[in-house]
């Protein structure tokens, strides 16, 4: 179960009233920072941008690949540990806007985590240390530390124990 | 079965002859409108753009999130009802160009439908009222009204009846 | 099994040291060429760009749709035959950067191949002649010639023999 806080809305859908739920200037500022980060060739500069202007927690030496897309509304809900890799064009969502409510949830990614390209991470999930998320995965639930997951819907491909055995047998 | 009209081509593949199948100026105009819409912060302005210049049918209060990508060649084949949400970076295709033919099909999305982020909707499908499509779904067949679907390939996760029961039990 | 060459790294993750593994100027040049190609309306011009400046092998009449994303680091590892179609926003990766190593692998796509929109092709795979890859597929292993594949994880939907039968029965 993903951990999200739910806010019901009345009348038209929650996205139609977006700037009642998050200030216009905040979305604009976040969008500009995210676009700079998406195309910046310097990894340390991206981390500085994300920490300073999006208020994301990003550990040392964590690497964002080209065109990563952090949440444009609530990026401050995203925490990533140290020495992790977030792959090309990964989408990290901290919100979901539904017809009759919207939900906000923290995304917590551990240390030495690898997220493959084109993955989508939903609000309210935790990804444990040393986990490997395959490319194009929909991360719609927690990922156990050390495991290798992938697919849509996401499945555990190898548990942490199986990954340890595979490394020993190499 | 998706509802598409099929046009065989001879010689090289259908996309190589793209501007024999759709006028160059139309694709250019559509592309500019779509790029404006992808990054516009105003939801009512997007709806105006899509209705006026792409000839899409879009119902009142329907909300397009950031970077939605309607079909660049045949957007006039797309109909969306009222009070629906089309999530971040969703691709709505009304064409498919194959090696020896191309196909065009209407996409019909109902009222109060939620399409999750990064989904891909193929030509010739209908999505019924009140349906919920999970993030990153490949919508390659019809979605029954009121159901909750997701995955790649797409599966029904909860039927309309199950969704009603879940709401009552909340 | 995908065919990749593996390069271990010590200390922080492989992406953090990106410009020790591939020259900065090469990535910059590739990025500019790829961005031009992503949005160019002329298909022959894209092929010229990709052959001349990215050193990809691209056969005659092969068509790249809008916003295709070839590998920004090692595009010279990508070979595509003649009269194929690479669909909208397809990502073709020739590298994968993991925490403690990086891997590089050739991508070989045959003649008359169709790749559907929003697919992700991983390094070290071969896609045989006349294969059809559905939209939004994660191509994480070889695709047999003439087959129809799709899904995430990728599965064979119809074998080459079944595809031949289906064409005869039409």
Tab-separated table of C-alpha atoms in Angstrom:
chain	number	residue	atom	x	y	z
A	1	UNK	CA	0.000	0.000	0.000
A	2	UNK	CA	1.374	3.378	-0.980
A	3	UNK	CA	1.459	6.042	1.747
A	4	UNK	CA	-0.463	9.083	0.526
A	5	UNK	CA	-2.513	11.825	2.130
A	6	UNK	CA	-5.902	12.288	0.491
A	7	UNK	CA	-7.685	15.581	-0.101
A	8	UNK	CA	-11.257	15.363	-1.437
A	9	UNK	CA	-12.483	18.025	-3.870
A	10	UNK	CA	-16.026	19.017	-4.792
A	11	UNK	CA	-17.284	20.074	-8.206
A	12	UNK	CA	-14.895	19.666	-11.121
A	13	UNK	CA	-11.804	17.447	-11.012
A	14	UNK	CA	-8.831	18.219	-8.784
A	15	UNK	CA	-6.465	19.139	-11.639
A	16	UNK	CA	-8.860	21.754	-13.007
A	17	UNK	CA	-8.362	23.641	-9.732
A	18	UNK	CA	-4.608	23.046	-9.661
A	19	UNK	CA	-3.629	26.538	-8.515
A	20	UNK	CA	-5.943	26.285	-5.539
A	21	UNK	CA	-3.941	23.228	-4.423
A	22	UNK	CA	-0.447	24.526	-5.148
A	23	UNK	CA	0.651	28.136	-5.795
A	24	UNK	CA	1.110	29.140	-9.455
A	25	UNK	CA	4.493	30.754	-8.772
A	26	UNK	CA	5.758	27.568	-7.106
A	27	UNK	CA	4.866	25.420	-10.125
A	28	UNK	CA	6.467	27.959	-12.493
A	29	UNK	CA	9.671	28.126	-10.458
A	30	UNK	CA	9.835	24.349	-10.122
A	31	UNK	CA	9.221	23.902	-13.868
A	32	UNK	CA	12.081	26.212	-14.817
A	33	UNK	CA	14.455	24.524	-12.361
A	34	UNK	CA	13.419	21.059	-13.583
A	35	UNK	CA	13.923	22.031	-17.248
A	36	UNK	CA	17.402	23.348	-16.419
A	37	UNK	CA	18.152	20.133	-14.575
A	38	UNK	CA	16.783	17.900	-17.314
A	39	UNK	CA	19.280	19.201	-19.857
A	40	UNK	CA	22.245	20.190	-17.664
A	41	UNK	CA	25.413	18.266	-18.564
A	42	UNK	CA	26.860	18.736	-15.051
A	43	UNK	CA	25.747	16.216	-12.452
A	44	UNK	CA	26.940	18.174	-9.389
A	45	UNK	CA	25.102	21.264	-10.716
A	46	UNK	CA	21.845	19.280	-10.982
A	47	UNK	CA	22.161	18.150	-7.373
A	48	UNK	CA	22.741	21.741	-6.289
A	49	UNK	CA	19.672	22.892	-8.270
A	50	UNK	CA	17.442	20.169	-6.875
A	51	UNK	CA	18.559	20.686	-3.273
A	52	UNK	CA	18.548	24.466	-3.291
A	53	UNK	CA	15.499	25.284	-5.403
A	54	UNK	CA	13.286	22.175	-5.287
A	55	UNK	CA	14.104	21.343	-1.647
A	56	UNK	CA	14.671	17.689	-2.539
A	57	UNK	CA	16.991	15.761	-0.284
A	58	UNK	CA	19.725	14.314	-2.498
A	59	UNK	CA	22.692	12.400	-1.094
A	60	UNK	CA	26.307	12.883	-2.133
A	61	UNK	CA	27.392	11.474	-5.491
A	62	UNK	CA	23.839	10.608	-6.493
A	63	UNK	CA	23.637	10.893	-10.269
A	64	UNK	CA	20.653	12.121	-12.279
A	65	UNK	CA	20.805	11.097	-15.928
A	66	UNK	CA	19.531	13.172	-18.842
A	67	UNK	CA	15.910	14.360	-18.753
A	68	UNK	CA	14.898	13.048	-15.339
A	69	UNK	CA	11.530	14.533	-14.344
A	70	UNK	CA	11.006	15.154	-10.622
A	71	UNK	CA	7.516	16.115	-9.469
A	72	UNK	CA	6.753	19.665	-10.634
A	73	UNK	CA	4.288	20.387	-7.818
A	74	UNK	CA	5.703	18.774	-4.669
A	75	UNK	CA	9.385	17.912	-5.312
A	76	UNK	CA	10.137	18.629	-1.647
A	77	UNK	CA	8.469	15.274	-0.943
A	78	UNK	CA	11.314	13.405	-2.695
A	79	UNK	CA	14.293	12.019	-0.772
A	80	UNK	CA	17.162	10.152	-2.424
A	81	UNK	CA	20.132	8.671	-0.584
A	82	UNK	CA	23.786	8.750	-1.569
A	83	UNK	CA	25.579	7.150	-4.524
A	84	UNK	CA	22.361	6.271	-6.376
A	85	UNK	CA	21.597	6.573	-10.094
A	86	UNK	CA	18.296	7.868	-11.473
A	87	UNK	CA	18.113	6.816	-15.126
A	88	UNK	CA	17.241	8.723	-18.288
A	89	UNK	CA	13.764	10.273	-18.386
A	90	UNK	CA	12.631	8.709	-15.116
A	91	UNK	CA	9.459	10.322	-13.761
A	92	UNK	CA	9.273	10.698	-9.968
A	93	UNK	CA	5.747	11.628	-8.906
A	94	UNK	CA	4.832	12.850	-5.419
A	95	UNK	CA	1.220	13.641	-6.326
A	96	UNK	CA	-1.718	12.072	-8.067
A	97	UNK	CA	-4.692	14.155	-9.091
A	98	UNK	CA	-7.873	12.114	-9.419
A	99	UNK	CA	-11.384	13.192	-10.365
A	100	UNK	CA	-12.786	13.630	-6.859
A	101	UNK	CA	-9.647	13.946	-4.749
A	102	UNK	CA	-5.920	14.509	-4.928
A	103	UNK	CA	-3.217	12.645	-3.084
A	104	UNK	CA	0.291	13.606	-2.025
A	105	UNK	CA	2.920	11.174	-0.849
A	106	UNK	CA	6.611	11.023	-0.034
A	107	UNK	CA	8.998	9.147	-2.310
A	108	UNK	CA	11.974	7.724	-0.441
A	109	UNK	CA	14.844	6.215	-2.419
A	110	UNK	CA	17.793	4.705	-0.554
A	111	UNK	CA	21.566	4.539	-1.044
A	112	UNK	CA	23.255	2.831	-4.011
A	113	UNK	CA	19.895	2.390	-5.750
A	114	UNK	CA	19.782	2.070	-9.538
A	115	UNK	CA	16.626	3.237	-11.342
A	116	UNK	CA	16.584	2.243	-15.035
A	117	UNK	CA	15.618	4.589	-17.875
A	118	UNK	CA	12.005	5.566	-18.592
A	119	UNK	CA	10.702	4.323	-15.239
A	120	UNK	CA	7.713	5.887	-13.473
A	121	UNK	CA	7.775	6.126	-9.670
A	122	UNK	CA	4.428	6.736	-7.982
A	123	UNK	CA	3.845	8.793	-4.805
A	124	UNK	CA	4.100	7.083	-1.455
A	125	UNK	CA	6.661	4.396	-2.284
A	126	UNK	CA	9.961	3.511	-0.652
A	127	UNK	CA	12.849	1.959	-2.561
A	128	UNK	CA	15.347	0.243	-0.259
A	129	UNK	CA	19.149	0.516	-0.308
A	130	UNK	CA	20.995	-1.358	-3.079
A	131	UNK	CA	17.808	-2.107	-5.007
A	132	UNK	CA	17.894	-2.312	-8.808
A	133	UNK	CA	14.838	-1.148	-10.747
A	134	UNK	CA	14.826	-2.267	-14.393
A	135	UNK	CA	14.216	0.193	-17.221
A	136	UNK	CA	10.587	1.172	-17.969
A	137	UNK	CA	9.305	-0.111	-14.621
A	138	UNK	CA	6.133	1.222	-12.998
A	139	UNK	CA	7.105	1.458	-9.327
A	140	UNK	CA	3.632	1.290	-7.778
A	141	UNK	CA	4.638	-0.331	-4.503
A	142	UNK	CA	7.665	-0.552	-2.213
A	143	UNK	CA	10.888	-2.122	-3.465
A	144	UNK	CA	12.700	-4.255	-0.860
A	145	UNK	CA	16.351	-3.381	-0.174
A	146	UNK	CA	18.780	-5.326	-2.347
A	147	UNK	CA	16.160	-6.747	-4.682
A	148	UNK	CA	15.968	-6.554	-8.478
A	149	UNK	CA	12.523	-5.525	-9.742
A	150	UNK	CA	10.963	-4.689	-13.080
A	151	UNK	CA	7.915	-4.840	-15.330
A	152	UNK	CA	4.521	-3.202	-15.498
A	153	UNK	CA	2.993	-4.107	-13.115
A	154	UNK	CA	6.242	-4.311	-11.145
A	155	UNK	CA	7.344	-7.725	-9.944
A	156	UNK	CA	10.314	-8.917	-7.923
A	157	UNK	CA	12.637	-10.586	-10.436
A	158	UNK	CA	15.292	-11.570	-7.879
A	159	UNK	CA	15.100	-11.191	-4.101
A	160	UNK	CA	18.018	-9.722	-2.154
A	161	UNK	CA	19.124	-13.282	-1.276
A	162	UNK	CA	19.021	-14.365	-4.920
A	163	UNK	CA	20.993	-11.273	-5.946
A	164	UNK	CA	23.672	-12.129	-3.364
A	165	UNK	CA	23.882	-15.697	-4.675
A	166	UNK	CA	24.133	-14.435	-8.271
A	167	UNK	CA	27.008	-12.127	-7.354
A	168	UNK	CA	28.839	-14.939	-5.544
A	169	UNK	CA	28.406	-17.282	-8.526
A	170	UNK	CA	29.745	-14.824	-11.063
B	1	UNK	CA	-10.343	-5.346	-31.507
B	2	UNK	CA	-9.305	-1.783	-32.194
B	3	UNK	CA	-11.321	0.056	-34.844
B	4	UNK	CA	-8.947	1.339	-37.514
B	5	UNK	CA	-9.140	2.030	-41.223
B	6	UNK	CA	-6.310	0.447	-43.171
B	7	UNK	CA	-4.505	1.964	-46.156
B	8	UNK	CA	-1.994	-0.301	-47.942
B	9	UNK	CA	1.159	1.250	-49.403
B	10	UNK	CA	3.508	-0.102	-52.062
B	11	UNK	CA	7.283	0.244	-52.183
B	12	UNK	CA	8.955	1.715	-49.118
B	13	UNK	CA	7.300	1.897	-45.704
B	14	UNK	CA	4.313	4.135	-45.011
B	15	UNK	CA	6.182	6.608	-42.789
B	16	UNK	CA	8.822	7.265	-45.466
B	17	UNK	CA	6.002	8.725	-47.590
B	18	UNK	CA	4.434	10.589	-44.684
B	19	UNK	CA	3.669	13.800	-46.557
B	20	UNK	CA	1.762	11.871	-49.212
B	21	UNK	CA	-0.556	10.638	-46.437
B	22	UNK	CA	-0.950	13.897	-44.511
B	23	UNK	CA	-0.114	17.448	-45.689
B	24	UNK	CA	3.224	18.867	-44.492
B	25	UNK	CA	1.624	22.165	-43.424
B	26	UNK	CA	-0.934	20.308	-41.296
B	27	UNK	CA	1.754	18.396	-39.398
B	28	UNK	CA	3.792	21.583	-38.883
B	29	UNK	CA	0.758	23.509	-37.596
B	30	UNK	CA	-0.291	20.637	-35.328
B	31	UNK	CA	3.256	20.282	-33.982
B	32	UNK	CA	3.475	23.957	-33.025
B	33	UNK	CA	0.055	23.871	-31.339
B	34	UNK	CA	0.926	20.660	-29.478
B	35	UNK	CA	4.238	22.080	-28.232
B	36	UNK	CA	2.431	25.202	-26.970
B	37	UNK	CA	-0.125	22.982	-25.259
B	38	UNK	CA	2.483	20.654	-23.749
B	39	UNK	CA	4.088	23.480	-21.783
B	40	UNK	CA	1.180	25.868	-21.219
B	41	UNK	CA	0.447	26.439	-17.505
B	42	UNK	CA	-3.199	27.363	-18.220
B	43	UNK	CA	-5.598	24.443	-18.524
B	44	UNK	CA	-8.463	26.421	-20.119
B	45	UNK	CA	-6.003	27.807	-22.713
B	46	UNK	CA	-4.921	24.273	-23.649
B	47	UNK	CA	-8.518	23.229	-24.209
B	48	UNK	CA	-9.056	26.279	-26.408
B	49	UNK	CA	-5.904	25.454	-28.419
B	50	UNK	CA	-6.846	21.820	-28.875
B	51	UNK	CA	-10.443	22.562	-29.878
B	52	UNK	CA	-9.743	25.494	-32.153
B	53	UNK	CA	-6.526	24.446	-33.890
B	54	UNK	CA	-6.380	20.641	-33.600
B	55	UNK	CA	-10.149	20.141	-34.000
B	56	UNK	CA	-10.205	17.753	-31.047
B	57	UNK	CA	-13.510	17.465	-29.199
B	58	UNK	CA	-12.769	18.263	-25.547
B	59	UNK	CA	-15.494	18.501	-22.921
B	60	UNK	CA	-15.802	21.220	-20.302
B	61	UNK	CA	-13.414	21.136	-17.338
B	62	UNK	CA	-11.351	18.340	-18.866
B	63	UNK	CA	-7.778	18.797	-17.640
B	64	UNK	CA	-4.621	18.087	-19.631
B	65	UNK	CA	-1.546	17.752	-17.435
B	66	UNK	CA	1.966	18.847	-18.383
B	67	UNK	CA	3.453	17.516	-21.614
B	68	UNK	CA	0.491	15.526	-22.907
B	69	UNK	CA	1.123	14.482	-26.531
B	70	UNK	CA	-1.973	14.280	-28.758
B	71	UNK	CA	-1.530	12.738	-32.224
B	72	UNK	CA	0.473	15.125	-34.413
B	73	UNK	CA	-1.047	13.889	-37.678
B	74	UNK	CA	-4.738	13.215	-37.019
B	75	UNK	CA	-5.680	14.890	-33.694
B	76	UNK	CA	-9.166	15.554	-35.092
B	77	UNK	CA	-9.804	11.838	-34.502
B	78	UNK	CA	-9.605	12.343	-30.709
B	79	UNK	CA	-12.726	12.926	-28.598
B	80	UNK	CA	-12.648	13.433	-24.831
B	81	UNK	CA	-15.701	13.958	-22.641
B	82	UNK	CA	-16.123	16.377	-19.781
B	83	UNK	CA	-14.426	16.545	-16.382
B	84	UNK	CA	-11.700	14.045	-17.312
B	85	UNK	CA	-7.968	14.161	-16.517
B	86	UNK	CA	-5.262	13.240	-19.016
B	87	UNK	CA	-2.054	12.659	-17.046
B	88	UNK	CA	1.505	13.907	-17.499
B	89	UNK	CA	3.172	12.969	-20.781
B	90	UNK	CA	0.337	10.715	-21.950
B	91	UNK	CA	0.577	9.872	-25.651
B	92	UNK	CA	-2.729	9.670	-27.532
B	93	UNK	CA	-2.203	8.090	-30.958
B	94	UNK	CA	-4.821	8.140	-33.731
B	95	UNK	CA	-2.504	6.597	-36.335
B	96	UNK	CA	-0.121	3.714	-36.708
B	97	UNK	CA	2.301	3.581	-39.594
B	98	UNK	CA	3.405	0.042	-40.417
B	99	UNK	CA	5.784	-1.200	-43.096
B	100	UNK	CA	3.201	-2.075	-45.746
B	101	UNK	CA	0.163	-0.079	-44.644
B	102	UNK	CA	-0.960	2.685	-42.341
B	103	UNK	CA	-3.998	2.746	-40.103
B	104	UNK	CA	-6.082	5.566	-38.698
B	105	UNK	CA	-8.575	5.206	-35.883
B	106	UNK	CA	-10.720	7.304	-33.589
B	107	UNK	CA	-9.889	7.550	-29.897
B	108	UNK	CA	-12.953	8.119	-27.736
B	109	UNK	CA	-12.513	8.932	-24.058
B	110	UNK	CA	-15.584	9.422	-21.865
B	111	UNK	CA	-16.571	11.677	-18.971
B	112	UNK	CA	-14.819	11.691	-15.577
B	113	UNK	CA	-12.057	9.444	-16.924
B	114	UNK	CA	-8.624	9.480	-15.288
B	115	UNK	CA	-5.605	8.597	-17.430
B	116	UNK	CA	-2.414	8.154	-15.377
B	117	UNK	CA	0.970	9.647	-16.294
B	118	UNK	CA	3.150	8.237	-19.085
B	119	UNK	CA	0.354	6.129	-20.580
B	120	UNK	CA	0.148	5.306	-24.291
B	121	UNK	CA	-3.283	5.157	-25.933
B	122	UNK	CA	-3.462	3.385	-29.298
B	123	UNK	CA	-5.765	4.316	-32.214
B	124	UNK	CA	-9.231	2.825	-32.359
B	125	UNK	CA	-9.920	2.403	-28.649
B	126	UNK	CA	-12.802	3.613	-26.512
B	127	UNK	CA	-12.426	4.392	-22.807
B	128	UNK	CA	-15.766	4.397	-20.985
B	129	UNK	CA	-17.078	6.976	-18.510
B	130	UNK	CA	-15.599	6.946	-14.991
B	131	UNK	CA	-12.792	4.577	-15.957
B	132	UNK	CA	-9.398	4.839	-14.242
B	133	UNK	CA	-6.285	4.012	-16.252
B	134	UNK	CA	-3.178	3.484	-14.114
B	135	UNK	CA	0.078	5.304	-14.871
B	136	UNK	CA	2.293	3.877	-17.657
B	137	UNK	CA	-0.507	1.755	-19.124
B	138	UNK	CA	-0.552	0.661	-22.772
B	139	UNK	CA	-4.217	1.094	-23.725
B	140	UNK	CA	-4.353	-1.356	-26.650
B	141	UNK	CA	-8.025	-2.303	-26.297
B	142	UNK	CA	-11.268	-0.821	-25.008
B	143	UNK	CA	-11.624	0.096	-21.342
B	144	UNK	CA	-15.065	-0.680	-19.849
B	145	UNK	CA	-16.868	2.208	-18.141
B	146	UNK	CA	-16.169	2.417	-14.420
B	147	UNK	CA	-13.320	-0.094	-14.428
B	148	UNK	CA	-9.772	0.303	-13.144
B	149	UNK	CA	-7.152	-0.919	-15.619
B	150	UNK	CA	-3.378	-0.921	-15.854
B	151	UNK	CA	-0.242	-2.711	-16.964
B	152	UNK	CA	1.490	-3.543	-20.209
B	153	UNK	CA	-0.263	-5.416	-21.674
B	154	UNK	CA	-3.313	-3.742	-20.122
B	155	UNK	CA	-5.456	-5.833	-17.799
B	156	UNK	CA	-8.604	-5.100	-15.838
B	157	UNK	CA	-7.490	-4.713	-12.221
B	158	UNK	CA	-10.991	-4.062	-10.837
B	159	UNK	CA	-14.292	-4.241	-12.726
B	160	UNK	CA	-16.889	-1.487	-12.372
B	161	UNK	CA	-18.748	-3.651	-9.846
B	162	UNK	CA	-15.603	-4.216	-7.784
B	163	UNK	CA	-14.830	-0.482	-7.876
B	164	UNK	CA	-18.325	0.280	-6.546
B	165	UNK	CA	-17.854	-2.249	-3.732
B	166	UNK	CA	-14.466	-0.779	-2.853
B	167	UNK	CA	-15.943	2.744	-2.642
B	168	UNK	CA	-18.777	1.511	-0.409
B	169	UNK	CA	-16.325	-0.278	1.884
B	170	UNK	CA	-14.060	2.721	2.363
C	1	UNK	CA	21.186	-12.899	-22.704
C	2	UNK	CA	22.101	-9.420	-23.859
C	3	UNK	CA	25.607	-8.980	-25.295
C	4	UNK	CA	27.374	-6.240	-23.338
C	5	UNK	CA	30.957	-5.458	-22.388
C	6	UNK	CA	31.384	-4.731	-18.693
C	7	UNK	CA	33.700	-2.147	-17.152
C	8	UNK	CA	33.969	-2.170	-13.334
C	9	UNK	CA	34.401	1.136	-11.506
C	10	UNK	CA	35.693	1.799	-7.998
C	11	UNK	CA	34.470	4.446	-5.556
C	12	UNK	CA	31.314	6.322	-6.532
C	13	UNK	CA	28.873	5.099	-9.163
C	14	UNK	CA	29.770	4.912	-12.841
C	15	UNK	CA	27.503	7.787	-13.931
C	16	UNK	CA	29.068	10.186	-11.448
C	17	UNK	CA	32.319	9.767	-13.418
C	18	UNK	CA	30.613	9.964	-16.800
C	19	UNK	CA	33.190	12.158	-18.491
C	20	UNK	CA	35.965	9.747	-17.572
C	21	UNK	CA	34.081	7.077	-19.543
C	22	UNK	CA	33.072	9.168	-22.561
C	23	UNK	CA	34.488	12.559	-23.638
C	24	UNK	CA	32.427	15.627	-22.676
C	25	UNK	CA	32.632	17.104	-26.205
C	26	UNK	CA	31.328	13.861	-27.704
C	27	UNK	CA	28.244	13.844	-25.462
C	28	UNK	CA	27.606	17.541	-26.212
C	29	UNK	CA	27.905	17.030	-29.962
C	30	UNK	CA	25.713	13.926	-29.871
C	31	UNK	CA	23.094	15.720	-27.765
C	32	UNK	CA	22.826	18.624	-30.214
C	33	UNK	CA	22.566	16.262	-33.194
C	34	UNK	CA	19.949	14.119	-31.414
C	35	UNK	CA	17.843	17.163	-30.489
C	36	UNK	CA	17.941	18.353	-34.124
C	37	UNK	CA	16.934	14.876	-35.239
C	38	UNK	CA	14.158	14.532	-32.659
C	39	UNK	CA	12.299	17.526	-34.035
C	40	UNK	CA	13.313	17.524	-37.721
C	41	UNK	CA	10.303	17.136	-40.050
C	42	UNK	CA	12.483	15.662	-42.837
C	43	UNK	CA	13.110	11.935	-42.614
C	44	UNK	CA	16.000	11.836	-45.137
C	45	UNK	CA	17.693	14.686	-43.241
C	46	UNK	CA	17.486	12.716	-39.973
C	47	UNK	CA	19.151	9.718	-41.592
C	48	UNK	CA	21.924	11.969	-42.922
C	49	UNK	CA	22.418	13.499	-39.445
C	50	UNK	CA	22.512	10.134	-37.709
C	51	UNK	CA	24.903	8.574	-40.222
C	52	UNK	CA	27.247	11.520	-40.583
C	53	UNK	CA	27.427	12.868	-37.042
C	54	UNK	CA	26.409	9.973	-34.769
C	55	UNK	CA	28.092	7.272	-36.902
C	56	UNK	CA	24.995	5.089	-36.684
C	57	UNK	CA	24.487	2.647	-39.541
C	58	UNK	CA	21.039	3.362	-40.985
C	59	UNK	CA	19.703	1.577	-44.090
C	60	UNK	CA	17.929	3.243	-46.992
C	61	UNK	CA	14.330	4.366	-46.476
C	62	UNK	CA	14.442	3.636	-42.757
C	63	UNK	CA	12.084	6.105	-41.065
C	64	UNK	CA	12.587	7.714	-37.661
C	65	UNK	CA	9.380	9.146	-36.216
C	66	UNK	CA	9.153	12.276	-34.078
C	67	UNK	CA	11.298	12.487	-30.929
C	68	UNK	CA	13.197	9.226	-31.267
C	69	UNK	CA	16.064	9.156	-28.745
C	70	UNK	CA	19.204	7.308	-29.846
C	71	UNK	CA	21.913	6.719	-27.234
C	72	UNK	CA	23.592	10.030	-26.398
C	73	UNK	CA	26.897	8.445	-25.369
C	74	UNK	CA	27.546	5.571	-27.775
C	75	UNK	CA	25.199	5.947	-30.777
C	76	UNK	CA	27.876	4.443	-33.027
C	77	UNK	CA	26.910	1.099	-31.453
C	78	UNK	CA	23.475	1.221	-33.157
C	79	UNK	CA	22.827	-0.465	-36.516
C	80	UNK	CA	19.457	-0.395	-38.273
C	81	UNK	CA	18.698	-2.100	-41.592
C	82	UNK	CA	16.695	-0.770	-44.502
C	83	UNK	CA	13.000	0.091	-44.783
C	84	UNK	CA	12.378	-0.065	-41.032
C	85	UNK	CA	10.287	2.274	-38.854
C	86	UNK	CA	11.379	3.496	-35.416
C	87	UNK	CA	8.285	4.840	-33.667
C	88	UNK	CA	7.619	8.058	-31.778
C	89	UNK	CA	9.798	8.700	-28.727
C	90	UNK	CA	11.509	5.295	-28.872
C	91	UNK	CA	14.626	5.151	-26.695
C	92	UNK	CA	17.535	3.124	-28.093
C	93	UNK	CA	20.154	2.572	-25.401
C	94	UNK	CA	23.655	1.248	-26.099
C	95	UNK	CA	24.874	1.747	-22.540
C	96	UNK	CA	23.805	1.010	-19.006
C	97	UNK	CA	25.492	2.707	-16.089
C	98	UNK	CA	25.164	0.720	-12.871
C	99	UNK	CA	26.500	1.495	-9.402
C	100	UNK	CA	29.709	-0.554	-9.571
C	101	UNK	CA	30.189	-0.993	-13.329
C	102	UNK	CA	29.031	0.248	-16.687
C	103	UNK	CA	28.152	-1.817	-19.708
C	104	UNK	CA	28.170	-1.052	-23.424
C	105	UNK	CA	26.471	-3.165	-26.060
C	106	UNK	CA	25.582	-3.084	-29.736
C	107	UNK	CA	21.950	-2.735	-30.793
C	108	UNK	CA	21.244	-4.419	-34.120
C	109	UNK	CA	17.871	-3.877	-35.784
C	110	UNK	CA	17.122	-5.633	-39.082
C	111	UNK	CA	15.264	-4.760	-42.304
C	112	UNK	CA	11.528	-4.000	-42.467
C	113	UNK	CA	11.303	-3.899	-38.668
C	114	UNK	CA	8.547	-1.893	-36.980
C	115	UNK	CA	9.205	-0.477	-33.501
C	116	UNK	CA	6.062	0.950	-31.868
C	117	UNK	CA	5.924	4.306	-30.063
C	118	UNK	CA	7.390	4.837	-26.579
C	119	UNK	CA	9.411	1.606	-26.641
C	120	UNK	CA	12.712	1.207	-24.791
C	121	UNK	CA	15.457	-0.878	-26.408
C	122	UNK	CA	18.247	-2.034	-24.105
C	123	UNK	CA	21.930	-2.455	-25.057
C	124	UNK	CA	23.086	-5.757	-26.497
C	125	UNK	CA	19.880	-6.876	-28.215
C	126	UNK	CA	19.229	-7.946	-31.794
C	127	UNK	CA	15.864	-7.470	-33.507
C	128	UNK	CA	15.460	-9.724	-36.540
C	129	UNK	CA	14.162	-8.784	-40.008
C	130	UNK	CA	10.409	-8.227	-40.375
C	131	UNK	CA	9.812	-8.222	-36.616
C	132	UNK	CA	7.039	-6.087	-35.137
C	133	UNK	CA	7.548	-4.582	-31.686
C	134	UNK	CA	4.341	-3.264	-30.093
C	135	UNK	CA	4.166	0.240	-28.629
C	136	UNK	CA	5.599	0.778	-25.121
C	137	UNK	CA	7.595	-2.471	-25.191
C	138	UNK	CA	10.728	-2.988	-23.086
C	139	UNK	CA	13.052	-4.843	-25.481
C	140	UNK	CA	15.298	-6.539	-22.922
C	141	UNK	CA	16.171	-9.582	-25.021
C	142	UNK	CA	16.487	-10.583	-28.671
C	143	UNK	CA	13.448	-10.445	-30.940
C	144	UNK	CA	13.238	-13.340	-33.455
C	145	UNK	CA	12.885	-12.385	-37.118
C	146	UNK	CA	9.270	-12.164	-38.273
C	147	UNK	CA	7.763	-12.334	-34.812
C	148	UNK	CA	5.335	-9.937	-33.105
C	149	UNK	CA	6.388	-9.024	-29.572
C	150	UNK	CA	5.192	-6.647	-26.879
C	151	UNK	CA	4.698	-5.986	-23.193
C	152	UNK	CA	6.832	-5.221	-20.192
C	153	UNK	CA	8.475	-7.631	-19.682
C	154	UNK	CA	8.529	-8.386	-23.404
C	155	UNK	CA	6.827	-11.574	-24.555
C	156	UNK	CA	6.371	-13.149	-27.964
C	157	UNK	CA	2.727	-12.505	-28.905
C	158	UNK	CA	2.877	-14.310	-32.256
C	159	UNK	CA	5.799	-16.333	-33.644
C	160	UNK	CA	6.961	-15.834	-37.246
C	161	UNK	CA	4.958	-18.921	-38.257
C	162	UNK	CA	1.809	-17.602	-36.574
C	163	UNK	CA	2.286	-14.215	-38.258
C	164	UNK	CA	2.525	-15.922	-41.657
C	165	UNK	CA	-0.673	-17.865	-40.963
C	166	UNK	CA	-2.468	-14.713	-39.858
C	167	UNK	CA	-1.466	-12.928	-43.088
C	168	UNK	CA	-2.678	-15.874	-45.202
C	169	UNK	CA	-6.013	-15.978	-43.365
C	170	UNK	CA	-6.732	-12.274	-43.811
